[in-house]
PDB file of C-alpha atoms in Angstrom:
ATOM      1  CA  UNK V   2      -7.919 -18.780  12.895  1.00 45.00           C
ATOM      2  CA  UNK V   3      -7.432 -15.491  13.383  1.00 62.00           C
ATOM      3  CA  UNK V   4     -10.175 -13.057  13.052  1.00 81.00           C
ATOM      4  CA  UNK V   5      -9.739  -9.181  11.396  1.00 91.00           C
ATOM      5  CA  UNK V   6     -12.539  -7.431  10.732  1.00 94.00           C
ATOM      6  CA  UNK V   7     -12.879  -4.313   8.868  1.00 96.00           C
ATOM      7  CA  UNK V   8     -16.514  -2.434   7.092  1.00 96.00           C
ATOM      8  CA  UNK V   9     -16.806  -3.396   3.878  1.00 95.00           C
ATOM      9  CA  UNK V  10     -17.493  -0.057   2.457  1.00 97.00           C
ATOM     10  CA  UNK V  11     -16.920   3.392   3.326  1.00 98.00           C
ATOM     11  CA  UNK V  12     -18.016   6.881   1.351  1.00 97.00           C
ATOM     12  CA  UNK V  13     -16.829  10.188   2.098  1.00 97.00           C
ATOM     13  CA  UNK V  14     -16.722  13.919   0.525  1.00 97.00           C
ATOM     14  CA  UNK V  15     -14.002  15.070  -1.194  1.00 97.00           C
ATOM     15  CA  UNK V  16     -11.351  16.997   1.238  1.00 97.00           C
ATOM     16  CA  UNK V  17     -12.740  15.111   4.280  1.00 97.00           C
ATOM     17  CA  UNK V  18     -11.370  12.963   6.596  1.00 98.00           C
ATOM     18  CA  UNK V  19     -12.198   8.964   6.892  1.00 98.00           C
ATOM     19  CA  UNK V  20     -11.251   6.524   9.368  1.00 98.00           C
ATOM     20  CA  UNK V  21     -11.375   3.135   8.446  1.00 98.00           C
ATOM     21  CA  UNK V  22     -11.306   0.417  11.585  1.00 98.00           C
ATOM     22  CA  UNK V  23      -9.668  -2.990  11.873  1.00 97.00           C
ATOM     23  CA  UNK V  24     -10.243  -5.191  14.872  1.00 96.00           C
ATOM     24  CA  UNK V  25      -8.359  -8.536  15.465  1.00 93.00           C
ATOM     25  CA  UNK V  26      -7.669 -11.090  18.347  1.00 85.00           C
ATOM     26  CA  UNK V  27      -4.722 -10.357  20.495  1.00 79.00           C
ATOM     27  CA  UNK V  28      -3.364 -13.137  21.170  1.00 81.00           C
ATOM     28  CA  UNK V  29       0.235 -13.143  19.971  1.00 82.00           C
ATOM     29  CA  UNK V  30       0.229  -9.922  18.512  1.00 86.00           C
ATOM     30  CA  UNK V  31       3.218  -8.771  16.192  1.00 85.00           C
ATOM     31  CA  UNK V  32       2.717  -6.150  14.349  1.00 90.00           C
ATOM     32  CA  UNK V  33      -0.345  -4.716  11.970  1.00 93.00           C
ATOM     33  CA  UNK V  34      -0.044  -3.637   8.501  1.00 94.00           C
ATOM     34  CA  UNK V  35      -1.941  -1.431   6.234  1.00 96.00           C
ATOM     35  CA  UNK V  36      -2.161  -1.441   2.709  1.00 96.00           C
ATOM     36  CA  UNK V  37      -3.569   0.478   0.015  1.00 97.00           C
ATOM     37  CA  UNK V  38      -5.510  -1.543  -3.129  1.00 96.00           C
ATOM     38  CA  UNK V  39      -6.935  -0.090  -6.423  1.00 95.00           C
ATOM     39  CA  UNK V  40      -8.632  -2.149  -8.436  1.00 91.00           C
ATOM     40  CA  UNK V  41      -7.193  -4.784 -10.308  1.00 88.00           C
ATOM     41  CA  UNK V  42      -3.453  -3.447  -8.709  1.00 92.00           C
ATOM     42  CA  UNK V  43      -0.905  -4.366  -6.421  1.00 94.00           C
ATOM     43  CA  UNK V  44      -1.437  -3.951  -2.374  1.00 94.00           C
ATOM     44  CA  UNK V  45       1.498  -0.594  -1.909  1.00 94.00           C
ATOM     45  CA  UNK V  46       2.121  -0.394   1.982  1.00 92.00           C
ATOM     46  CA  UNK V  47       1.051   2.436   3.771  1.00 95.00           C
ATOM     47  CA  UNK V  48       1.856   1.746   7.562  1.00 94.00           C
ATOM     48  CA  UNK V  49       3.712  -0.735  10.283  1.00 92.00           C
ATOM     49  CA  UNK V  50       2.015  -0.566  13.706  1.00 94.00           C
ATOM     50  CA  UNK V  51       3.968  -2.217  16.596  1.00 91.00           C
ATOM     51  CA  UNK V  52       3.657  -0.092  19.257  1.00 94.00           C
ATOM     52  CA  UNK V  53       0.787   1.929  20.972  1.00 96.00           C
ATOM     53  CA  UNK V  54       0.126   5.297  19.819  1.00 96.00           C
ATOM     54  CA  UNK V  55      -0.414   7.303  16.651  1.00 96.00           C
ATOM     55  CA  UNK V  56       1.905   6.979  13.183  1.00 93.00           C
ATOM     56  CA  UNK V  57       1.838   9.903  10.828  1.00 93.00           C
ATOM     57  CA  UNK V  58       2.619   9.846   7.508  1.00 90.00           C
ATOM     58  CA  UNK V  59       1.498  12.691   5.727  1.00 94.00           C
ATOM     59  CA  UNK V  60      -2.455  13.242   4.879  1.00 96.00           C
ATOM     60  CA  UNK V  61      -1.911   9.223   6.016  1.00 97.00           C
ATOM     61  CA  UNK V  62      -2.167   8.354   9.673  1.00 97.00           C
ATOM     62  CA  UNK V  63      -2.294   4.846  11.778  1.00 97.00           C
ATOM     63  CA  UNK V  64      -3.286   4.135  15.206  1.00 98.00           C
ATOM     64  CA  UNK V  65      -2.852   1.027  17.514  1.00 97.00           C
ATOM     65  CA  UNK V  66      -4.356  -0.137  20.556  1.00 96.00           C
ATOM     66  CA  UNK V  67      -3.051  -3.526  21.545  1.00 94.00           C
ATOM     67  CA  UNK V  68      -4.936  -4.117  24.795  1.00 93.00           C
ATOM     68  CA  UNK V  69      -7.912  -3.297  22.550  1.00 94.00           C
ATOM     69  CA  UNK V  70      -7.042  -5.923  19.631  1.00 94.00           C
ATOM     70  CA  UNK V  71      -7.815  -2.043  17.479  1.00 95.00           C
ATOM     71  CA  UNK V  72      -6.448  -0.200  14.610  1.00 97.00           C
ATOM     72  CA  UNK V  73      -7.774   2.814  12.540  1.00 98.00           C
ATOM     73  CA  UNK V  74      -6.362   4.540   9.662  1.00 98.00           C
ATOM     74  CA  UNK V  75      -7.382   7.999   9.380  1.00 98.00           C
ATOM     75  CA  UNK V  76      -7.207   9.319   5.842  1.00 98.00           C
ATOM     76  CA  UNK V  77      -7.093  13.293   5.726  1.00 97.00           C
ATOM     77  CA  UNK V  78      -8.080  15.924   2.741  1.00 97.00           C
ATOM     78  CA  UNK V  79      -9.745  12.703   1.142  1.00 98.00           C
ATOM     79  CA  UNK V  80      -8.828  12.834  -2.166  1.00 97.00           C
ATOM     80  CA  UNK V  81     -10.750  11.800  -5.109  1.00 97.00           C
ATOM     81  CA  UNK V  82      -7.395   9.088  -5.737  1.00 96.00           C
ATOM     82  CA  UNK V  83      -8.007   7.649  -2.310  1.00 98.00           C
ATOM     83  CA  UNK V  84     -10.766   5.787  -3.531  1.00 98.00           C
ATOM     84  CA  UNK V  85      -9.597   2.228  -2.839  1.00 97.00           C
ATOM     85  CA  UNK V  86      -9.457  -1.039  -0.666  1.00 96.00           C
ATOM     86  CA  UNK V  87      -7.487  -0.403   2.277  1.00 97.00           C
ATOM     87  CA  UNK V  88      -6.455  -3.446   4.286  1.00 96.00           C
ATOM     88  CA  UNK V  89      -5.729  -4.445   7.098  1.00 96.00           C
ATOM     89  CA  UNK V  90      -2.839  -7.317   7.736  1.00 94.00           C
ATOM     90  CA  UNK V  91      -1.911  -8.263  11.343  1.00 92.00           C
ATOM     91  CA  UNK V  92       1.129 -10.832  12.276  1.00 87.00           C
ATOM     92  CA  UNK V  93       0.901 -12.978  15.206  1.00 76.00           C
ATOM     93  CA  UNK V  94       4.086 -14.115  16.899  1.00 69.00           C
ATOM     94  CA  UNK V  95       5.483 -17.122  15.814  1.00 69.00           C
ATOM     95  CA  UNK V  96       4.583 -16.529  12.229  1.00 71.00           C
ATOM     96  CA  UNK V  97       5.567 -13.576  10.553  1.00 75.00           C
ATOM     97  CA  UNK V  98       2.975 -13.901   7.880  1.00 83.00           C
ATOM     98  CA  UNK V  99       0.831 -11.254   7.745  1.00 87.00           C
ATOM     99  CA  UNK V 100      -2.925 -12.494   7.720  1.00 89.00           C
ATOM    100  CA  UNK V 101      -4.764  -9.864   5.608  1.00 92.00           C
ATOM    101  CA  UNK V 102      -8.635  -8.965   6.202  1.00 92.00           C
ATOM    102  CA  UNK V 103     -10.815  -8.754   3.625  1.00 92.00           C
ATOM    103  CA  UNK V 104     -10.704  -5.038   2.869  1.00 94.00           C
ATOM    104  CA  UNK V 105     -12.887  -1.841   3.510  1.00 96.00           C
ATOM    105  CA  UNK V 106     -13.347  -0.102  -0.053  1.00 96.00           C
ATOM    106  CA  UNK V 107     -14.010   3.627  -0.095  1.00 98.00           C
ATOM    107  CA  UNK V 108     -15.316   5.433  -2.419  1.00 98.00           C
ATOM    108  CA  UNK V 109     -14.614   9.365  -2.553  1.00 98.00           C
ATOM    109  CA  UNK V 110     -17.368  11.176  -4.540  1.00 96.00           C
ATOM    110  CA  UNK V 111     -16.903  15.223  -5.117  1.00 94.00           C
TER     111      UNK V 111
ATOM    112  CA  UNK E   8       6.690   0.530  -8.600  1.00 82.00           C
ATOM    113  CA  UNK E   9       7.757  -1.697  -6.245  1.00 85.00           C
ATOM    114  CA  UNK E  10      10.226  -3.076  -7.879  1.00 92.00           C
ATOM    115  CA  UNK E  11       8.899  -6.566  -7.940  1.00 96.00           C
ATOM    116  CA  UNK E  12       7.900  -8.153 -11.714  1.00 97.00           C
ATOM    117  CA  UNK E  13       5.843 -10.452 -12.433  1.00 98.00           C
ATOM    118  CA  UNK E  14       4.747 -12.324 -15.528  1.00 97.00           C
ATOM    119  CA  UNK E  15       2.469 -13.193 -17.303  1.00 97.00           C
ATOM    120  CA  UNK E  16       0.201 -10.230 -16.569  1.00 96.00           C
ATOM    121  CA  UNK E  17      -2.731 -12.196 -17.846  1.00 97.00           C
ATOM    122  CA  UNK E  18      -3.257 -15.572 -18.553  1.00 97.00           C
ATOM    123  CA  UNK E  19      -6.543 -17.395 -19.790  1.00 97.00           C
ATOM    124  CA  UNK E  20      -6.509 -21.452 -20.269  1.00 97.00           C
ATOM    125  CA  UNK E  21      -8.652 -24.116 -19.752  1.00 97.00           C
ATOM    126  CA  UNK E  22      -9.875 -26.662 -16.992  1.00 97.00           C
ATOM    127  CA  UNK E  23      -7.282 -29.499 -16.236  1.00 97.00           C
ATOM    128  CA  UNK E  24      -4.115 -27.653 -17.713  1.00 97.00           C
ATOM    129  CA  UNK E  25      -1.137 -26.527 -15.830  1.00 98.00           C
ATOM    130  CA  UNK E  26       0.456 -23.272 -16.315  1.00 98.00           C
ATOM    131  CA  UNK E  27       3.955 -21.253 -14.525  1.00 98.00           C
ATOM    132  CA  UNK E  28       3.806 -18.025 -12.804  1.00 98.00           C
ATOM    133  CA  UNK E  29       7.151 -16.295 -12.827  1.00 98.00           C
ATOM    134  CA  UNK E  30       8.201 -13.442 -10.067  1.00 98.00           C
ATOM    135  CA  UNK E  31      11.477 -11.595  -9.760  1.00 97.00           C
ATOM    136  CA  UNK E  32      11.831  -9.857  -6.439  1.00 96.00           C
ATOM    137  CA  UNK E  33      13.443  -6.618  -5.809  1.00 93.00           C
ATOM    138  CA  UNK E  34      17.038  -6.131  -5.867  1.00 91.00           C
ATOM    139  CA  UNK E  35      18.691  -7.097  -2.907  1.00 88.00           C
ATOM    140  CA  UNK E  36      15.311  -8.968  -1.399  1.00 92.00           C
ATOM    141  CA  UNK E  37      15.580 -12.411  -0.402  1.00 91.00           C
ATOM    142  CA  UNK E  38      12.166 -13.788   0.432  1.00 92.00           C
ATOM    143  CA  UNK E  39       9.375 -14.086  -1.602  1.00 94.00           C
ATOM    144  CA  UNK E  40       5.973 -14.930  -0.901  1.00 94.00           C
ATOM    145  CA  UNK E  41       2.437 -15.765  -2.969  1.00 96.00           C
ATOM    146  CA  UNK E  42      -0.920 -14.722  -2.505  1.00 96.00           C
ATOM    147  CA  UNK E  43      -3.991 -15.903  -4.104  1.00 96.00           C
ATOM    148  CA  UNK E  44      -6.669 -13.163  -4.315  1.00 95.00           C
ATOM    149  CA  UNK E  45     -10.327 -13.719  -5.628  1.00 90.00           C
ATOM    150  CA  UNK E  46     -13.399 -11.704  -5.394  1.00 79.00           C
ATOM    151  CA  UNK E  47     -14.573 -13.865  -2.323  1.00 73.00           C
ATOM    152  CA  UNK E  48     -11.818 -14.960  -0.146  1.00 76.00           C
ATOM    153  CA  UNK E  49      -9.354 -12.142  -0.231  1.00 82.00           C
ATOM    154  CA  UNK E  50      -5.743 -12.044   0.095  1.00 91.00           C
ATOM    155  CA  UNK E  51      -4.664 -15.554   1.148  1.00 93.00           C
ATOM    156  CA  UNK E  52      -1.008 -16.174   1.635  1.00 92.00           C
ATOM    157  CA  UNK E  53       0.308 -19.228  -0.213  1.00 95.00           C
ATOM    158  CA  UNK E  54       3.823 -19.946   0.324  1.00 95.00           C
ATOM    159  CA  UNK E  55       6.893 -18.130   1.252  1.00 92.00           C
ATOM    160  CA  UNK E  56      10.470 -19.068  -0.156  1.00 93.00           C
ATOM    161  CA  UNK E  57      13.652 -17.590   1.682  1.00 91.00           C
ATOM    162  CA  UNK E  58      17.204 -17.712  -0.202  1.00 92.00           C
ATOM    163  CA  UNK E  59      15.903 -20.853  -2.289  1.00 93.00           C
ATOM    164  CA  UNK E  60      14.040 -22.259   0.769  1.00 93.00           C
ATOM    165  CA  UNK E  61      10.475 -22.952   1.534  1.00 93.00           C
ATOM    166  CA  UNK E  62      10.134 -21.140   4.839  1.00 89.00           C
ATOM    167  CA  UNK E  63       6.268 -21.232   5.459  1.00 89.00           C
ATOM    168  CA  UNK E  64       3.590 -22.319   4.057  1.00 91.00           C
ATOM    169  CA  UNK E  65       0.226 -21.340   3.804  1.00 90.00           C
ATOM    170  CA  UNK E  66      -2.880 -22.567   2.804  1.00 83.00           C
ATOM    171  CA  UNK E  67      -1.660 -23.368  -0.893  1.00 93.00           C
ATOM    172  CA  UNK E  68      -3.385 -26.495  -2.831  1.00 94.00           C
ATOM    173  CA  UNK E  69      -1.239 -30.139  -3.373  1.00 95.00           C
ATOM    174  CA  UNK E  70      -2.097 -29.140  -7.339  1.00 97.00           C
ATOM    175  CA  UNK E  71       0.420 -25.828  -6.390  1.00 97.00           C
ATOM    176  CA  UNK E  72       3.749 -25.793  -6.143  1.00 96.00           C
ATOM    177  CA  UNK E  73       5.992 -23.204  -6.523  1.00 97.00           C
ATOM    178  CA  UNK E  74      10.410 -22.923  -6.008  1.00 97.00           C
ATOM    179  CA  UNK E  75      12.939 -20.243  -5.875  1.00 97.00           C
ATOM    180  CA  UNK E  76      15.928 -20.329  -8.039  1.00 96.00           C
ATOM    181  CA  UNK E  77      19.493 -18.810  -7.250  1.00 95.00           C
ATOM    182  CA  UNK E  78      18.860 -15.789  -9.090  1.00 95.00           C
ATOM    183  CA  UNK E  79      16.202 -15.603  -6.504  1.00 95.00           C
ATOM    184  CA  UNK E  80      13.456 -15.578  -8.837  1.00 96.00           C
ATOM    185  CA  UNK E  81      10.523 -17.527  -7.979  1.00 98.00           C
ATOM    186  CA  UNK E  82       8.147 -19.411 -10.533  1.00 98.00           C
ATOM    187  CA  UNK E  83       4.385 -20.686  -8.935  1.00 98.00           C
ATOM    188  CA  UNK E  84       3.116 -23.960 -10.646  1.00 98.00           C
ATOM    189  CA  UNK E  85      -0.473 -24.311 -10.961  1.00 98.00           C
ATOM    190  CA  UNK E  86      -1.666 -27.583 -12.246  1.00 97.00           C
ATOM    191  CA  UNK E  87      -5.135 -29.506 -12.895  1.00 97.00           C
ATOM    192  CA  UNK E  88      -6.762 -25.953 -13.060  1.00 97.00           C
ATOM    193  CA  UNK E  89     -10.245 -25.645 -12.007  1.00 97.00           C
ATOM    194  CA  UNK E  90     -12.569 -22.871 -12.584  1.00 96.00           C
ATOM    195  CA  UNK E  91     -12.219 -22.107  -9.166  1.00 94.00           C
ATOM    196  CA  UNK E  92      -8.487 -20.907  -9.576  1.00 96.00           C
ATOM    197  CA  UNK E  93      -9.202 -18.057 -11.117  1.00 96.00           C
ATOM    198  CA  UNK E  94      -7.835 -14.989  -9.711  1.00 96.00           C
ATOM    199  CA  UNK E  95      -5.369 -12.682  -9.108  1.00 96.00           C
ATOM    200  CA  UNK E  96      -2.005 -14.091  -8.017  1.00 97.00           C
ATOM    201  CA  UNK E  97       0.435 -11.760  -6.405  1.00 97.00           C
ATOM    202  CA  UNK E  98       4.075 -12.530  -5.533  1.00 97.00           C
ATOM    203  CA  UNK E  99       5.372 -10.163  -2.732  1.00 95.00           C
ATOM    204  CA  UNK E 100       9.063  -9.815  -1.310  1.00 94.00           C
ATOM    205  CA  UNK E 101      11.339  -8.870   1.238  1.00 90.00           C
ATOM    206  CA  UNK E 102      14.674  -8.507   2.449  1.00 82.00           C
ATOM    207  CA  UNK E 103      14.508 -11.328   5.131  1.00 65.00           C
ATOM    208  CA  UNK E 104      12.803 -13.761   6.684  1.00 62.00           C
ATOM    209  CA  UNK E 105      12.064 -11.309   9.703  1.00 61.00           C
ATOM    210  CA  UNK E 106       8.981 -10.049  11.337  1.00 45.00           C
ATOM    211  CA  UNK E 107      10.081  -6.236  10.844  1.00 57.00           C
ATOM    212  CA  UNK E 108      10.033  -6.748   7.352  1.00 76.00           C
ATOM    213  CA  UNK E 109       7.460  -4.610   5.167  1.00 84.00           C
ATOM    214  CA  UNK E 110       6.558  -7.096   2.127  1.00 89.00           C
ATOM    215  CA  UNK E 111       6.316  -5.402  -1.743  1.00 92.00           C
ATOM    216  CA  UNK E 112       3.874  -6.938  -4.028  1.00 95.00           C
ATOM    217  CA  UNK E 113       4.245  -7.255  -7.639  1.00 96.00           C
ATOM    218  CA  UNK E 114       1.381  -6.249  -9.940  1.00 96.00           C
ATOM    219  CA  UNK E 115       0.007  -9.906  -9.968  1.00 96.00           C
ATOM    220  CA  UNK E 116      -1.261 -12.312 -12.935  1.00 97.00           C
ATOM    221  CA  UNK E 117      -4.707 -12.568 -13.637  1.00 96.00           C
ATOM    222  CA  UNK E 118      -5.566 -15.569 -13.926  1.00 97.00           C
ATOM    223  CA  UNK E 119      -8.580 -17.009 -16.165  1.00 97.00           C
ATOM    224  CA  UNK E 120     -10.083 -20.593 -15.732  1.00 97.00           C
ATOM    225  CA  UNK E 121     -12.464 -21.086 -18.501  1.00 96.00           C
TER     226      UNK E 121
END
């Protein structure tokens, strides 16, 4: 099976910046999700990584290494709304299901 | 709001009864998928339905069962419940079967075994 691994748990201040790591085996790579997860709520999509390199999105940001089998998502002006499960979904060719991790949860405290 | 509905938004039953999830995708969206989510085993993908096909299949119990209707509404059957099968059950969708496309969940069913 295919392995993802993200922390379980993050903290961080109030109007800092987080970044939350997934790692996963390459083989077949396809693209790597991230998703945003309150409690008790629907998954909302943040990001699509395909390609090398850096996607911004606002305080939101997503980075992929594919030689590396590594992601981040870098959270900016942490917010005290950001506190949630982020995860971390990566496709491997052949099947375009997205295979989610088990999520890093981060709590924001003032 | 994603656009995608789903109902019940709770449900509590008992051990060895059957009940019907119900999920209506987005407008336009074609493919629909179900995840099973519980406090210890995260978000595992169930089954995916694609214009009123199954198109993949994940790992989703012989008790489950789920189809997509024209409207393109999708119902999940869960039958034989065990305590075990409690959990949140989301229904995402998409416009196509594709590996570009970005899947939006629904707000899920909570889902009580007692």
């Amino acid at each position: 099976g295919q392995n993802i691994d993200q922390p379980t748990e993050m903290t961080a201040t109030e109007g800092a910046i987080v970044q939350i790591n997934c790692t996963y085996q390459t083989s077949g790579f396809n693209g790597l999700f991230w998703y945003q997860q309150h409690a008790g709520e629907a998954p909302t999509f943040l990001s699509y990584n395909v390609l090398d390199g850096l996607e911004e999105k606002g305080r939101f940001s997503s980075f992929l290494s594919r030689s590396k089998g590594y992601s981040y998502l870098l959270l900016k002006e942490l917010q005290m709304k950001d506190s949630a499960s982020y995860l971390c979904a990566v496709r491997l060719g052949g099947s375009y299901i997205p295979t989610f991790g088990r999520g890093t949860s981060l709590i924001v405290h003032p | 709001d994603s656009g995608v509905t789903q109902t019940p938004k709770h449900l509590i039953t008992a051990t060895g009864q059957r009940v019907t999830l119900r999920c209506s995708p987005r407008s336009g969206d074609l493919s629909v998928y179900w995840y099973q989510q519980s406090l210890d085993q995260g978000l595992q993908f169930l089954i995916q339905y694609y214009n009123g096909e199954e198109r993949a299949k994940g790992n989703i119990l012989e008790r489950f069962s789920a189809q997509q209707f024209p409207d393109l509404h999708s119902e999940l059957n869960l039958s034989s419940l065990e305590l075990g099968d409690s959990a949140l059950y989301f229904c995402a969708s998409s416009g196509g079967p594709a590996a570009t496309d970005t899947q939006y969940f629904g707000p899920g069913t909570r889902l009580t075994v007692l």
